[in-house]
PDB file of C-alpha atoms in Angstrom:
ATOM      1  CA  MET A   1     -38.655  26.870   8.911  1.00 43.00           C
ATOM      2  CA  LEU A   2     -38.494  28.842   6.116  1.00 49.00           C
ATOM      3  CA  THR A   3     -38.272  33.020   6.056  1.00 49.00           C
ATOM      4  CA  THR A   4     -41.738  32.642   4.761  1.00 53.00           C
ATOM      5  CA  ASP A   5     -43.033  31.351   7.845  1.00 60.00           C
ATOM      6  CA  ILE A   6     -42.087  33.599  10.006  1.00 59.00           C
ATOM      7  CA  PRO A   7     -44.745  36.400  11.044  1.00 65.00           C
ATOM      8  CA  PRO A   8     -43.369  39.841   9.628  1.00 69.00           C
ATOM      9  CA  ASN A   9     -41.108  41.905  12.536  1.00 82.00           C
ATOM     10  CA  GLN A  10     -39.197  45.560  12.451  1.00 92.00           C
ATOM     11  CA  THR A  11     -36.421  43.899  13.268  1.00 93.00           C
ATOM     12  CA  ILE A  12     -34.333  41.869  10.991  1.00 93.00           C
ATOM     13  CA  TYR A  13     -31.239  39.536  12.071  1.00 92.00           C
ATOM     14  CA  VAL A  14     -28.437  39.579   9.643  1.00 94.00           C
ATOM     15  CA  LYS A  15     -25.860  36.864   9.738  1.00 93.00           C
ATOM     16  CA  ASN A  16     -22.837  35.474   7.783  1.00 94.00           C
ATOM     17  CA  LEU A  17     -20.852  38.914   7.961  1.00 94.00           C
ATOM     18  CA  ASN A  18     -17.578  39.040   7.818  1.00 94.00           C
ATOM     19  CA  ASP A  19     -15.633  38.675  11.234  1.00 91.00           C
ATOM     20  CA  LYS A  20     -12.837  40.863  10.403  1.00 93.00           C
ATOM     21  CA  VAL A  21     -14.861  44.530  10.300  1.00 94.00           C
ATOM     22  CA  LYS A  22     -14.443  46.724  13.226  1.00 94.00           C
ATOM     23  CA  LYS A  23     -17.620  46.752  15.083  1.00 93.00           C
ATOM     24  CA  GLU A  24     -18.036  50.439  14.450  1.00 95.00           C
ATOM     25  CA  GLU A  25     -17.667  50.359  10.985  1.00 96.00           C
ATOM     26  CA  LEU A  26     -19.807  47.371  10.232  1.00 96.00           C
ATOM     27  CA  LYS A  27     -22.622  49.304  11.694  1.00 96.00           C
ATOM     28  CA  ARG A  28     -22.146  52.316   9.982  1.00 97.00           C
ATOM     29  CA  SER A  29     -22.361  49.698   6.773  1.00 97.00           C
ATOM     30  CA  LEU A  30     -24.970  48.170   8.080  1.00 97.00           C
ATOM     31  CA  TYR A  31     -26.871  51.857   8.783  1.00 97.00           C
ATOM     32  CA  ALA A  32     -25.974  53.201   5.160  1.00 97.00           C
ATOM     33  CA  LEU A  33     -26.488  50.194   3.142  1.00 96.00           C
ATOM     34  CA  PHE A  34     -30.286  49.349   4.930  1.00 96.00           C
ATOM     35  CA  SER A  35     -31.132  52.916   5.462  1.00 97.00           C
ATOM     36  CA  GLN A  36     -32.338  52.615   1.624  1.00 97.00           C
ATOM     37  CA  TYR A  37     -35.466  50.810   2.791  1.00 96.00           C
ATOM     38  CA  GLY A  38     -36.608  52.903   5.359  1.00 96.00           C
ATOM     39  CA  ARG A  39     -35.872  54.745   8.796  1.00 97.00           C
ATOM     40  CA  ILE A  40     -33.440  52.446  11.032  1.00 97.00           C
ATOM     41  CA  LEU A  41     -33.865  52.814  14.978  1.00 96.00           C
ATOM     42  CA  ASP A  42     -30.974  50.640  15.781  1.00 97.00           C
ATOM     43  CA  VAL A  43     -28.252  48.736  14.622  1.00 97.00           C
ATOM     44  CA  VAL A  44     -27.134  46.123  17.209  1.00 95.00           C
ATOM     45  CA  ALA A  45     -23.491  44.268  16.382  1.00 94.00           C
ATOM     46  CA  LEU A  46     -21.714  42.548  19.338  1.00 89.00           C
ATOM     47  CA  LYS A  47     -18.240  40.983  18.642  1.00 84.00           C
ATOM     48  CA  THR A  48     -18.696  38.362  21.409  1.00 85.00           C
ATOM     49  CA  VAL A  49     -17.768  34.480  20.368  1.00 82.00           C
ATOM     50  CA  LYS A  50     -21.050  33.279  20.178  1.00 84.00           C
ATOM     51  CA  LEU A  51     -22.532  36.558  18.349  1.00 85.00           C
ATOM     52  CA  ARG A  52     -19.634  37.780  16.469  1.00 87.00           C
ATOM     53  CA  GLU A  53     -21.005  37.298  12.421  1.00 91.00           C
ATOM     54  CA  GLN A  54     -24.282  38.507  13.197  1.00 94.00           C
ATOM     55  CA  ALA A  55     -26.367  41.788  13.451  1.00 95.00           C
ATOM     56  CA  TRP A  56     -29.883  42.984  14.062  1.00 95.00           C
ATOM     57  CA  ILE A  57     -31.357  45.658  12.238  1.00 96.00           C
ATOM     58  CA  VAL A  58     -34.361  47.355  14.010  1.00 95.00           C
ATOM     59  CA  PHE A  59     -36.470  49.369  11.359  1.00 95.00           C
ATOM     60  CA  GLY A  60     -39.521  51.985  12.184  1.00 94.00           C
ATOM     61  CA  ASP A  61     -42.099  49.902  10.431  1.00 93.00           C
ATOM     62  CA  VAL A  62     -42.394  46.112   9.265  1.00 92.00           C
ATOM     63  CA  THR A  63     -43.092  47.094   5.420  1.00 93.00           C
ATOM     64  CA  ALA A  64     -39.484  48.095   5.366  1.00 94.00           C
ATOM     65  CA  ALA A  65     -38.024  45.480   7.031  1.00 92.00           C
ATOM     66  CA  SER A  66     -39.711  43.021   5.290  1.00 90.00           C
ATOM     67  CA  ASN A  67     -38.550  44.691   1.787  1.00 92.00           C
ATOM     68  CA  ALA A  68     -35.092  44.760   3.047  1.00 92.00           C
ATOM     69  CA  VAL A  69     -35.082  40.802   3.566  1.00 90.00           C
ATOM     70  CA  ARG A  70     -36.295  40.033   0.363  1.00 90.00           C
ATOM     71  CA  GLN A  71     -33.712  42.315  -1.768  1.00 91.00           C
ATOM     72  CA  MET A  72     -30.548  41.631   0.828  1.00 92.00           C
ATOM     73  CA  GLN A  73     -30.845  38.083   0.737  1.00 89.00           C
ATOM     74  CA  ASN A  74     -27.400  36.964  -0.244  1.00 91.00           C
ATOM     75  CA  PHE A  75     -26.046  40.353  -0.878  1.00 93.00           C
ATOM     76  CA  PRO A  76     -22.135  40.467  -1.246  1.00 94.00           C
ATOM     77  CA  PHE A  77     -21.067  42.183   2.374  1.00 95.00           C
ATOM     78  CA  TYR A  78     -17.534  42.903   2.662  1.00 94.00           C
ATOM     79  CA  ASP A  79     -16.553  39.581   0.413  1.00 93.00           C
ATOM     80  CA  LYS A  80     -19.360  37.397   2.221  1.00 94.00           C
ATOM     81  CA  PRO A  81     -22.809  36.471   1.053  1.00 93.00           C
ATOM     82  CA  MET A  82     -25.404  38.107   3.734  1.00 92.00           C
ATOM     83  CA  VAL A  83     -27.782  36.135   5.112  1.00 88.00           C
ATOM     84  CA  SER A  84     -30.852  38.457   6.292  1.00 78.00           C
ATOM     85  CA  LEU A  85     -34.049  36.798   8.259  1.00 75.00           C
ATOM     86  CA  GLU A  86     -36.892  38.270   9.564  1.00 68.00           C
ATOM     87  CA  THR A  87     -36.636  37.623  13.700  1.00 58.00           C
ATOM     88  CA  LEU A  88     -39.115  38.254  16.201  1.00 50.00           C
ATOM     89  CA  ILE A  89     -38.308  40.291  19.380  1.00 48.00           C
TER      90      ILE A  89
END
């Protein structure tokens, strides 16, 4: 399924993150990076085996999340190209 097939949502799913970065630093950096697109309500990043290299950024509105997805696709973040996809929660 292509990103364009997914209905817009205020939460975006980001993967291919550098798993060498500590969780709190990762959350702060994601917050700082994505806040340029709008108000962020939460950043969820876990370091479990199944969830490492992934995060969810919850925006205050759908427009901000959609803009962030378009602009941040393959953005180099801690030496890895970040892949961002809108998600449904």
